[in-house]
Coordinates of N, CA and C in Angstrom, one line a residue:
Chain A
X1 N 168.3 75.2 116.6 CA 169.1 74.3 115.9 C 169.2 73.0 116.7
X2 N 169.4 71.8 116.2 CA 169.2 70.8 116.7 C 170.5 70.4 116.7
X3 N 171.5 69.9 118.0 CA 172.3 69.8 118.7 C 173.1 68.2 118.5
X4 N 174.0 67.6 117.9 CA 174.3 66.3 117.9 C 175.6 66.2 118.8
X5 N 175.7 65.0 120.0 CA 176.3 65.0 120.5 C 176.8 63.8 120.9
X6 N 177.7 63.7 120.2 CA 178.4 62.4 120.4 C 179.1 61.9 121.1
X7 N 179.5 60.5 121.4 CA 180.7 59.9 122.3 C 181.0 58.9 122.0
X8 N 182.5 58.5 122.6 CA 183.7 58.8 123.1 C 183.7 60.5 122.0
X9 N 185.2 60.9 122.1 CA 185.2 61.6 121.2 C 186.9 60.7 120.7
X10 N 187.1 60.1 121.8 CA 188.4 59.1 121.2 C 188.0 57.8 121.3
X11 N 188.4 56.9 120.8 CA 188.2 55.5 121.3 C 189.8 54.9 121.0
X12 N 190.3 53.8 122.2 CA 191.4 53.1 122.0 C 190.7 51.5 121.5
X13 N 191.3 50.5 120.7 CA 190.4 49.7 120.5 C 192.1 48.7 119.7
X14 N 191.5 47.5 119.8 CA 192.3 46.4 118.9 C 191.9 46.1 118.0
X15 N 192.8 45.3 116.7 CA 191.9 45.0 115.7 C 191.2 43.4 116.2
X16 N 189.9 43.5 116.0 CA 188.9 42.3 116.4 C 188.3 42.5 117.7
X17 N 188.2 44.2 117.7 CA 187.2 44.2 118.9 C 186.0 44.8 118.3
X18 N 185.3 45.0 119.4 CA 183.7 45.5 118.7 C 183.8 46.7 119.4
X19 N 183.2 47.8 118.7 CA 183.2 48.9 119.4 C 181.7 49.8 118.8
X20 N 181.4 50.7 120.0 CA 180.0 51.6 119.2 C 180.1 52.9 120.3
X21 N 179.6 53.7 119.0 CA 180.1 55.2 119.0 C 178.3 55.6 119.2
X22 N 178.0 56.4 119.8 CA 176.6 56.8 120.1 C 176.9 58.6 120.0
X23 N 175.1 58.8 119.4 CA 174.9 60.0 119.2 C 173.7 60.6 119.8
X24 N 173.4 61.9 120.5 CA 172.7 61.7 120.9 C 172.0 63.5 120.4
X25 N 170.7 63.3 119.8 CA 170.0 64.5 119.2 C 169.3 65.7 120.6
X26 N 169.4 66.8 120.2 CA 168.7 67.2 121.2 C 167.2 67.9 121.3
X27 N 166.8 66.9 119.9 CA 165.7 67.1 120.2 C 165.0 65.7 119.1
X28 N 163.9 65.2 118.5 CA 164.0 63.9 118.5 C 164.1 64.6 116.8
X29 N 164.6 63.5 115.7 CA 164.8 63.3 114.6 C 164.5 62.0 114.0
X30 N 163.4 61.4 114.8 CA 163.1 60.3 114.0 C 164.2 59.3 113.5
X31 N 164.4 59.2 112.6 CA 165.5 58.2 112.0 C 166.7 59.1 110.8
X32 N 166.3 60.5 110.9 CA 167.1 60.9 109.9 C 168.6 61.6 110.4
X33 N 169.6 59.8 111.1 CA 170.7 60.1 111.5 C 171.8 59.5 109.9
X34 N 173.0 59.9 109.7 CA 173.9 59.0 108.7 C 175.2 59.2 109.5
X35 N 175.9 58.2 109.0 CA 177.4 57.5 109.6 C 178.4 57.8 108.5
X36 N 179.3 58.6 108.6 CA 180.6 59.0 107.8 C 181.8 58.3 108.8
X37 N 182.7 58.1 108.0 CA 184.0 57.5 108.3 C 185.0 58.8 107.3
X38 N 185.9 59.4 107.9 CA 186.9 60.1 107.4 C 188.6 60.0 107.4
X39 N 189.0 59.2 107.0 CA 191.0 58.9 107.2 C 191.3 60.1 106.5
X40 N 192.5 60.4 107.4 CA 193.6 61.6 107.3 C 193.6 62.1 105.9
X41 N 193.2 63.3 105.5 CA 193.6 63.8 104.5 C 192.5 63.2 102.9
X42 N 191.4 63.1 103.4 CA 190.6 62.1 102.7 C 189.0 63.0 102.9
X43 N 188.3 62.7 101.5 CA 186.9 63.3 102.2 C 186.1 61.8 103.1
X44 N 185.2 62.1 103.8 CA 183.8 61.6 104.4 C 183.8 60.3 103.4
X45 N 183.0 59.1 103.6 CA 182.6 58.5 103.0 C 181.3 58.4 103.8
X46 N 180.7 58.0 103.3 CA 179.1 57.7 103.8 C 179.0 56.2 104.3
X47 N 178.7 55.9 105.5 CA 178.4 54.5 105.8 C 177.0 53.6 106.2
X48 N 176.2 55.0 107.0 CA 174.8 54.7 107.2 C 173.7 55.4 106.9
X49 N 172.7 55.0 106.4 CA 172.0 56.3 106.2 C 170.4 55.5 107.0
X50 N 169.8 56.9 106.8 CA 168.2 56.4 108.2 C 168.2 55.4 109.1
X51 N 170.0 56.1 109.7 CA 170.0 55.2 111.2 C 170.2 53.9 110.7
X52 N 170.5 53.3 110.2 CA 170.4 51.6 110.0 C 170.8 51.2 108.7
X53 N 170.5 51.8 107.9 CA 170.6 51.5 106.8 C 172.1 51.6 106.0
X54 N 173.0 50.2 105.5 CA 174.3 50.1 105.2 C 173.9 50.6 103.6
X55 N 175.5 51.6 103.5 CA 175.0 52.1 102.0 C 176.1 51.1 101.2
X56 N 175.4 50.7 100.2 CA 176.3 49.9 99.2 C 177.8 50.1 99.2
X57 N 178.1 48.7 99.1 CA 179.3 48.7 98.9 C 180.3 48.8 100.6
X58 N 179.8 49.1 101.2 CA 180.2 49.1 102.5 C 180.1 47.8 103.9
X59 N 181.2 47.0 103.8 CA 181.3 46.1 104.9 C 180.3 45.2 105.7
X60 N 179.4 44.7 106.1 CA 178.3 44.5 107.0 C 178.6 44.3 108.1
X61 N 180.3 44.3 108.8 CA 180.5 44.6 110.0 C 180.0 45.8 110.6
X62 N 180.1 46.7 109.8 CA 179.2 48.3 110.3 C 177.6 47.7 110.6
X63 N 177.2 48.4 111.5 CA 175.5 48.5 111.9 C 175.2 50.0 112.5
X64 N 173.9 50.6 112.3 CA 173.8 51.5 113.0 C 172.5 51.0 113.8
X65 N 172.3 51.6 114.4 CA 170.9 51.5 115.5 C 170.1 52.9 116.0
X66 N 169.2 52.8 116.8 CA 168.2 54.1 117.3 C 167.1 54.6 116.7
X67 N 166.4 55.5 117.2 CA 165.5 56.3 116.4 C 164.9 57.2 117.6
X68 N 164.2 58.3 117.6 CA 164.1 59.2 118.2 C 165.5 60.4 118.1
X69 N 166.3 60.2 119.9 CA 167.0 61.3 119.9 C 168.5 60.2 120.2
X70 N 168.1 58.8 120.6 CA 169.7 58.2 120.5 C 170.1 57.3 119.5
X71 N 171.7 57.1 119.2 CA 171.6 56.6 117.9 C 172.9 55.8 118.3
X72 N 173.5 54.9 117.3 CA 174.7 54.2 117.9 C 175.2 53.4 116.5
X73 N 176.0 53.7 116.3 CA 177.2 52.9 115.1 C 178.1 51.8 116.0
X74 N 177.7 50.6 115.4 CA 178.6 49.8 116.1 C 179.3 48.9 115.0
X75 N 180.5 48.7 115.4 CA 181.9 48.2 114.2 C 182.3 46.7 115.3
X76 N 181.5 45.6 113.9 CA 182.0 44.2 114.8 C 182.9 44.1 114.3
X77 N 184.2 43.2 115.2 CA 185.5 42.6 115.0 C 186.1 43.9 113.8
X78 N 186.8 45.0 114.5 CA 187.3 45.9 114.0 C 188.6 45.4 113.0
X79 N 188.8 46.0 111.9 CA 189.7 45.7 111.0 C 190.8 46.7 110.8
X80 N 192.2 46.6 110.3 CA 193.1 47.7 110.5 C 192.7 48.7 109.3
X81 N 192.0 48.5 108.7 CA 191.7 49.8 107.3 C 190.3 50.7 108.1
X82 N 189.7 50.3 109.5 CA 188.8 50.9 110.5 C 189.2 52.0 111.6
X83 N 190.3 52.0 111.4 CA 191.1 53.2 112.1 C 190.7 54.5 111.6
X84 N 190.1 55.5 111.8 CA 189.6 56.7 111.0 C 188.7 57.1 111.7
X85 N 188.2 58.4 111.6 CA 187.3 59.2 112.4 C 185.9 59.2 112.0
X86 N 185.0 59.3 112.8 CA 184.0 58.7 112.7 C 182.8 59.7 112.6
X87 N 181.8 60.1 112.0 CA 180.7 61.8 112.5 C 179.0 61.2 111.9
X88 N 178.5 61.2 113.1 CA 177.1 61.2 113.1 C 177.0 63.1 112.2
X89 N 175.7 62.4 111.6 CA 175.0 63.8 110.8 C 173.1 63.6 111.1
X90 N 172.5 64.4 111.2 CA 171.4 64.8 111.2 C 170.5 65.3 110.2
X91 N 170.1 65.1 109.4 CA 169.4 65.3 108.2 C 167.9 65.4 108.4
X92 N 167.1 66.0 109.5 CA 166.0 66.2 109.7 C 165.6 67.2 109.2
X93 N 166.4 68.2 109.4 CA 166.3 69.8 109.5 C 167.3 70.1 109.8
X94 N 167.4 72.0 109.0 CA 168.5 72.4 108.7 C 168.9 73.5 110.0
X95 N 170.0 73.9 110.4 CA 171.3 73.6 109.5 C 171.6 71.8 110.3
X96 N 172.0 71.1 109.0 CA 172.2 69.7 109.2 C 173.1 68.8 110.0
X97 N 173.4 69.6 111.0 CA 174.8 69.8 111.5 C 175.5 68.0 112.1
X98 N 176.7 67.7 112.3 CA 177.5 67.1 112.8 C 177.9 66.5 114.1
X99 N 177.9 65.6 114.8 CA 178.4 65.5 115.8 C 180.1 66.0 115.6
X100 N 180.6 65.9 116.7 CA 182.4 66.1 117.2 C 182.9 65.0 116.6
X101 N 182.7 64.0 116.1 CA 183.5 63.0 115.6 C 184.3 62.1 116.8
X102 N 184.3 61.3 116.2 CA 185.2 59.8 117.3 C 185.9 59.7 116.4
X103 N 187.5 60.0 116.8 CA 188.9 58.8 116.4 C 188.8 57.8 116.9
X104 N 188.9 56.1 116.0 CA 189.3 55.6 116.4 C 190.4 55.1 116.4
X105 N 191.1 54.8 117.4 CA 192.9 54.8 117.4 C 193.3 53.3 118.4
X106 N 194.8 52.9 117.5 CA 195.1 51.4 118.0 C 195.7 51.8 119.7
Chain B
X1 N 180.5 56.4 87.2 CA 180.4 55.9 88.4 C 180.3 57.7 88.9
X2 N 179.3 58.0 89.9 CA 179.5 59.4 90.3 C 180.8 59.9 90.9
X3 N 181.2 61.0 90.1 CA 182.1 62.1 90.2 C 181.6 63.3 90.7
X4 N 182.8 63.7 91.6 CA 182.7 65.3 92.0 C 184.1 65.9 91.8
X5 N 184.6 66.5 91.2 CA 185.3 67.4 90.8 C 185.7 68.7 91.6
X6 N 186.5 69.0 92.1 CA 186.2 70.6 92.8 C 187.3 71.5 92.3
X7 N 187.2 72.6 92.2 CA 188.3 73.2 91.7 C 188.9 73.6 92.9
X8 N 190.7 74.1 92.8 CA 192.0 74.4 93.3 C 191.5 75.2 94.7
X9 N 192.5 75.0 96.0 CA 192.3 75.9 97.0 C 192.6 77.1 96.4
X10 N 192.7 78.1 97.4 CA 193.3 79.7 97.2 C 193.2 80.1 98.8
X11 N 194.4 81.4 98.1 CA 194.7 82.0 99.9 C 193.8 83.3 99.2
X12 N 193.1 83.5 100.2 CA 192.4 85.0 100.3 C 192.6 85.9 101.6
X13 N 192.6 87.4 101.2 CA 192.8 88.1 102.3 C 191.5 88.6 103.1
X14 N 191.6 88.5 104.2 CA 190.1 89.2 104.9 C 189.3 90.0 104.2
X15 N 188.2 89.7 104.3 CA 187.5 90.6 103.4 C 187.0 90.5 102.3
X16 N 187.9 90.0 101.2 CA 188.2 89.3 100.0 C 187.1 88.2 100.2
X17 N 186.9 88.0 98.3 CA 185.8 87.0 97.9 C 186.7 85.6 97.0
X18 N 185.5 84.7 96.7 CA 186.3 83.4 96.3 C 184.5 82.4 95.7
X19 N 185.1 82.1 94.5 CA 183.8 81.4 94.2 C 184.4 79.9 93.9
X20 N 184.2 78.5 94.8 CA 184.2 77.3 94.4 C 183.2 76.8 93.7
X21 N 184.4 76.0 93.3 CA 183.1 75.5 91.4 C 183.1 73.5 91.9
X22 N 182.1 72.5 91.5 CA 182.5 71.7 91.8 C 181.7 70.9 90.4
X23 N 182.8 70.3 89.6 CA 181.7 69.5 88.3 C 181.3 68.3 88.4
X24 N 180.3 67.8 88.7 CA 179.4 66.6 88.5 C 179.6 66.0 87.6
X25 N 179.7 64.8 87.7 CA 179.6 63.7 86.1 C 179.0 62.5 86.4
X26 N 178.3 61.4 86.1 CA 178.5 59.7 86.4 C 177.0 60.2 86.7
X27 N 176.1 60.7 86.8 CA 174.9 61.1 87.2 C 173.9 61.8 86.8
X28 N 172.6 62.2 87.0 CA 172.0 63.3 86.6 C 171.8 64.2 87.6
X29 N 172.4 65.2 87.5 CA 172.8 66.5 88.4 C 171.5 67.0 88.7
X30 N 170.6 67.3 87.5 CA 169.4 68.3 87.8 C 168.7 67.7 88.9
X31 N 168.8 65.7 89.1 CA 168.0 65.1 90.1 C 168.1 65.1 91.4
X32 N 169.0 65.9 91.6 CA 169.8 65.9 93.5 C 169.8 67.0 93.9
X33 N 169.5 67.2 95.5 CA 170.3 68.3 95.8 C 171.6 68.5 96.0
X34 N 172.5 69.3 96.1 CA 173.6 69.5 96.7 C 173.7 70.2 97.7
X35 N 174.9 69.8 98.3 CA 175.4 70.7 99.8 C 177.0 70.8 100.0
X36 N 177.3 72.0 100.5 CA 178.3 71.9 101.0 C 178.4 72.4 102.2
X37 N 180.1 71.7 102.6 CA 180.3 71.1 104.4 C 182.0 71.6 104.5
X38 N 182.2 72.0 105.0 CA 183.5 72.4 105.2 C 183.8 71.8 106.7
X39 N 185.2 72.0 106.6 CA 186.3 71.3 107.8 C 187.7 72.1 107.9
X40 N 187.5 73.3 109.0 CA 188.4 74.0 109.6 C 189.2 73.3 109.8
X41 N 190.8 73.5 109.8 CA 191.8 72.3 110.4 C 191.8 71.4 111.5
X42 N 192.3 70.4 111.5 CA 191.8 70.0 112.6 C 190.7 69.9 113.7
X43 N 189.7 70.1 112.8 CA 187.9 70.1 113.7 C 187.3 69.5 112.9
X44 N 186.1 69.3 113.5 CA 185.1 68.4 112.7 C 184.1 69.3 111.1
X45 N 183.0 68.7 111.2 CA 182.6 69.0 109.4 C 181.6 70.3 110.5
X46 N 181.4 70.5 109.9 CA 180.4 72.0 109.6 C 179.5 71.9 108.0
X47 N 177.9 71.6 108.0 CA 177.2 71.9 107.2 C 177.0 73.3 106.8
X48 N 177.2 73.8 106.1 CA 176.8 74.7 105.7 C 175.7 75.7 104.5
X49 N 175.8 74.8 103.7 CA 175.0 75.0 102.7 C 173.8 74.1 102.1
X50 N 172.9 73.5 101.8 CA 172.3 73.0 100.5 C 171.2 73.4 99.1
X51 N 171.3 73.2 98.1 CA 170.3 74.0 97.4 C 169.3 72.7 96.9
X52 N 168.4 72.9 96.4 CA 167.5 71.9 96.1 C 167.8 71.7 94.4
X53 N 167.1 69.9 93.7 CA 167.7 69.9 92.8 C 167.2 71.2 91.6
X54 N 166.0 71.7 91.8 CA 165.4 72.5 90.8 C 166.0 73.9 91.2
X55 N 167.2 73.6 91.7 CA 167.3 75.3 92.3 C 166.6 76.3 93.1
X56 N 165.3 75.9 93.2 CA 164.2 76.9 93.8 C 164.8 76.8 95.2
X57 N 165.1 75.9 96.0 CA 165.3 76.1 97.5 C 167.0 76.1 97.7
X58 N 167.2 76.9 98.6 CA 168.7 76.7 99.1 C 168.4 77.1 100.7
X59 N 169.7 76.6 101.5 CA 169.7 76.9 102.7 C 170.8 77.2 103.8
X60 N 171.4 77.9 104.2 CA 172.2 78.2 104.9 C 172.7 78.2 106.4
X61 N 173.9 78.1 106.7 CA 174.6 77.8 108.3 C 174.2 79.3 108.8
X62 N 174.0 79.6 110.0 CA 173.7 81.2 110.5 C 175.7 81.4 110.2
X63 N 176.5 80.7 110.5 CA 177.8 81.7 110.1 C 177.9 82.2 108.9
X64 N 177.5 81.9 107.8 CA 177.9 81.9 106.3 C 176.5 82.3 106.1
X65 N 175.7 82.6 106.7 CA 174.1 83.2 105.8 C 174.0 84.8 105.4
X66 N 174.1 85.2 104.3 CA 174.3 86.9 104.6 C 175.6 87.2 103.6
X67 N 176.4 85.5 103.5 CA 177.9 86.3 102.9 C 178.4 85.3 101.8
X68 N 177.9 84.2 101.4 CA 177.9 82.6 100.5 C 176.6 82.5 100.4
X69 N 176.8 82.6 99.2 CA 175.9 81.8 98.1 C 175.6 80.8 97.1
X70 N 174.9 79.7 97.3 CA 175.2 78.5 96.4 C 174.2 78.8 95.3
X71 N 174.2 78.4 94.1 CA 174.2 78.0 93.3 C 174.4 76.9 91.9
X72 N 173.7 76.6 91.4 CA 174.2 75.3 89.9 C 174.1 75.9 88.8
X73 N 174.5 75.0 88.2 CA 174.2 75.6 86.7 C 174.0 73.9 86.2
X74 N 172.3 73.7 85.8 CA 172.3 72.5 85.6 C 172.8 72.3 84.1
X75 N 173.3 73.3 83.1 CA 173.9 72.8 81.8 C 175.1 72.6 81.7
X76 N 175.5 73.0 82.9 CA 177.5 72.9 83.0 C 177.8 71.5 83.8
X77 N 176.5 70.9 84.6 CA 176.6 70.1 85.8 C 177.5 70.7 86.4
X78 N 177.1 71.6 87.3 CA 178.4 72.1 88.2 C 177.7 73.3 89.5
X79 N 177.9 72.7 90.4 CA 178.0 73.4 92.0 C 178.6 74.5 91.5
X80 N 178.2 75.6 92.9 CA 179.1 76.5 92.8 C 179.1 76.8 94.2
X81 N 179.8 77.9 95.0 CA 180.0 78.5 96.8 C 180.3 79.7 96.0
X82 N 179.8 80.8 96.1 CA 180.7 82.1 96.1 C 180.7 82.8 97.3
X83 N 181.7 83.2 98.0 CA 182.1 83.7 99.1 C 182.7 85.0 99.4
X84 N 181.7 85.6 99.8 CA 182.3 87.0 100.1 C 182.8 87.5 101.8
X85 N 183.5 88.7 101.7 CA 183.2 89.2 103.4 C 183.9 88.1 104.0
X86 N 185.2 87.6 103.3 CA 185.4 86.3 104.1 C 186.4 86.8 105.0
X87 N 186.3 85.9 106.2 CA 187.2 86.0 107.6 C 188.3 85.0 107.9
X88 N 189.1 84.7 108.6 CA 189.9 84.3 109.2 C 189.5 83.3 109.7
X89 N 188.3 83.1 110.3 CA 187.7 81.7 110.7 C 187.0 81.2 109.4
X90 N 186.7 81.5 107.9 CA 186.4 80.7 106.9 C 187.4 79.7 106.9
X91 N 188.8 80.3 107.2 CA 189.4 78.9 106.5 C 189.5 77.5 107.1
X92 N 189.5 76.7 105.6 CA 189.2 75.4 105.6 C 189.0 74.6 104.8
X93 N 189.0 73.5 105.0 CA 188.5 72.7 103.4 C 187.6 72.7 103.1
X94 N 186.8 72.9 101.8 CA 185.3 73.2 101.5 C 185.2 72.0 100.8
X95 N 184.1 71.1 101.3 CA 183.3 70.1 100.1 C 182.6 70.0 99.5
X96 N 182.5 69.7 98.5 CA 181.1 69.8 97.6 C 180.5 67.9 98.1
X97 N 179.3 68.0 98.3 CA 178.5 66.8 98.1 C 177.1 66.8 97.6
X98 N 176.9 65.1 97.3 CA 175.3 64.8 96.7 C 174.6 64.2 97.4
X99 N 173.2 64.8 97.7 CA 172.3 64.3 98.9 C 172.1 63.2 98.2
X100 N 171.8 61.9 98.9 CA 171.4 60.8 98.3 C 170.0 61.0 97.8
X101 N 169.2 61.5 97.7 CA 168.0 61.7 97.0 C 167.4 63.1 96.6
X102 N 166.0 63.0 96.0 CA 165.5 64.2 95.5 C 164.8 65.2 96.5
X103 N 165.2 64.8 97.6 CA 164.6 65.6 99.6 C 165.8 65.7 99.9
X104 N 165.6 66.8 100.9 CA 166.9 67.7 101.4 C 167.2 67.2 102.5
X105 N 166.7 65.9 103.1 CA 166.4 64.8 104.7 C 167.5 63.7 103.8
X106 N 168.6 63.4 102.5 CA 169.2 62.5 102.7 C 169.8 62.9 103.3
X107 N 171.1 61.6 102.9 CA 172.3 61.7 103.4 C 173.5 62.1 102.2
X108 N 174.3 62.4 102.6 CA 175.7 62.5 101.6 C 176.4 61.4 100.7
X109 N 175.8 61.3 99.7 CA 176.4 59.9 99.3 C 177.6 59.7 98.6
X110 N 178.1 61.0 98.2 CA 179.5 61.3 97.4 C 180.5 62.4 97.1
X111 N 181.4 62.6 97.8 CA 181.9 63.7 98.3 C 182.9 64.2 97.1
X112 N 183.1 65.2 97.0 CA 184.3 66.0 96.1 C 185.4 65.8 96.9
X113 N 186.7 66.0 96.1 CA 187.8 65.6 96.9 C 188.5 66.9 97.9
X114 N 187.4 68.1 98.0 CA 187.9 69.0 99.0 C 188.9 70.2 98.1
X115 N 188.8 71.5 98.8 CA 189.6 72.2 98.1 C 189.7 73.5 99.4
X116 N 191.0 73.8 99.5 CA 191.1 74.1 100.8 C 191.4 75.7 100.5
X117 N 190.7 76.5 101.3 CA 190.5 78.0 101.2 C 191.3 78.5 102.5
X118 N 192.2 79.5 102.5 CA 192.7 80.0 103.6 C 192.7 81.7 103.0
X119 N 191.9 82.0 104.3 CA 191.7 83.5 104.5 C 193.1 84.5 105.4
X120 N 193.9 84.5 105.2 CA 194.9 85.3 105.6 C 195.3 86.5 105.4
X121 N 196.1 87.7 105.5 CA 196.6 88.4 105.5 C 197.8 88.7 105.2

């Protein structure tokens, strides 16, 4: 099974700062990483898909970056509705599994 | 606009089975695959399931392979999980979602609003 491992697993951060959350596969997946954002009590929303790619309707402060086995979501000039937890996904092959997720917290 | 619907938590006792239903709408169901992803309390998502949109392929987490079964029913639009042999560590919120395309390599593009299963005694 292929292994996603992410970091921070917290982040402290202000609003209007830049911050990026990296993932790192443990074995290479080409480009088939996506970016979910999750607030308390809320399902997943989808933010990136094939590593880069912003899915409609979502901010263009978000970016993602990588391809192989590292990968990186970066949030310019953070906003206070950006507070929420964060999970790389892997979609190469199954089982599809998750990073640990990053809170980010004021 | 795509909908996912999921029906009501439930407490179950060890052992004990449980079938989640999730109804599609805003979409054409037959064209996607589905998956579902659950989230023990406080921990992160856990993939666990997907079936392909023609039904022929499905795929399983090694925890849940052997004891959940997914299935659709493309004239009801509607997901299903049935869960047997369930444990103590099943519980959790179960989601239903839609792979962004007709390959089992998307991503999640629309999640159900969760329906929370607790296995207790």
């Amino acid at each position: 099974d292929i292994q996603m491992t992410q970091s921070p697993s917290t982040l402290s951060a202000s609003v209007g700062d830049r911050i990026t959350i990296t993932c790192r596969a443990s074995q290479t997946i080409r480009n088939f990483v996506n970016w979910y954002q999750q607030k308390p009590g809320k399902a997943p929303t989808l933010l990136i898909y094939a590593a880069s790619t912003l899915q409609s309707g979502v901010p263009s402060r978000f970016s993602g970056s990588g391809s192989g086995t590292d990968f990186a979501l970066t949030i310019r000039s953070l906003q206070p509705e950006d507070f929420a937890t964060y999970f790389c996904q892997q979609s190469y092959s199954s089982p599809q599994g998750f990073g640990g997720g990053t809170r980010v917290e004021i | 606009q795509v909908l996912l619907v999921q029906s009501g938590g439930h407490l179950v006792k060890p052992g004990g089975s449980l079938r989640l239903s999730c109804e599609a709408s805003g979409f054409i169901f037959s064209d996607y695959y589905m998956t579902w992803v659950r989230q023990a309390p406080g921990k992160g998502l856990e993939w666990i399931s997907y079936i392909s949109s023609s039904d022929t392929y499905t795929n399983y987490a090694d925890s849940v392979r052997g004891r959940f079964t997914i299935s659709r029913d493309s004239a009801k639009n509607t997901l299903y999980l049935q869960m047997n042999s369930l444990r103590v560590e099943d519980t959790a919120v179960y989601y239903c979602a839609r792979t962004q395309s007709a390959l089992a390599t998307g991503s999640l593009d629309s999640w159900g609003q969760g329906s929370l299963v607790t296995v207790s005694s």
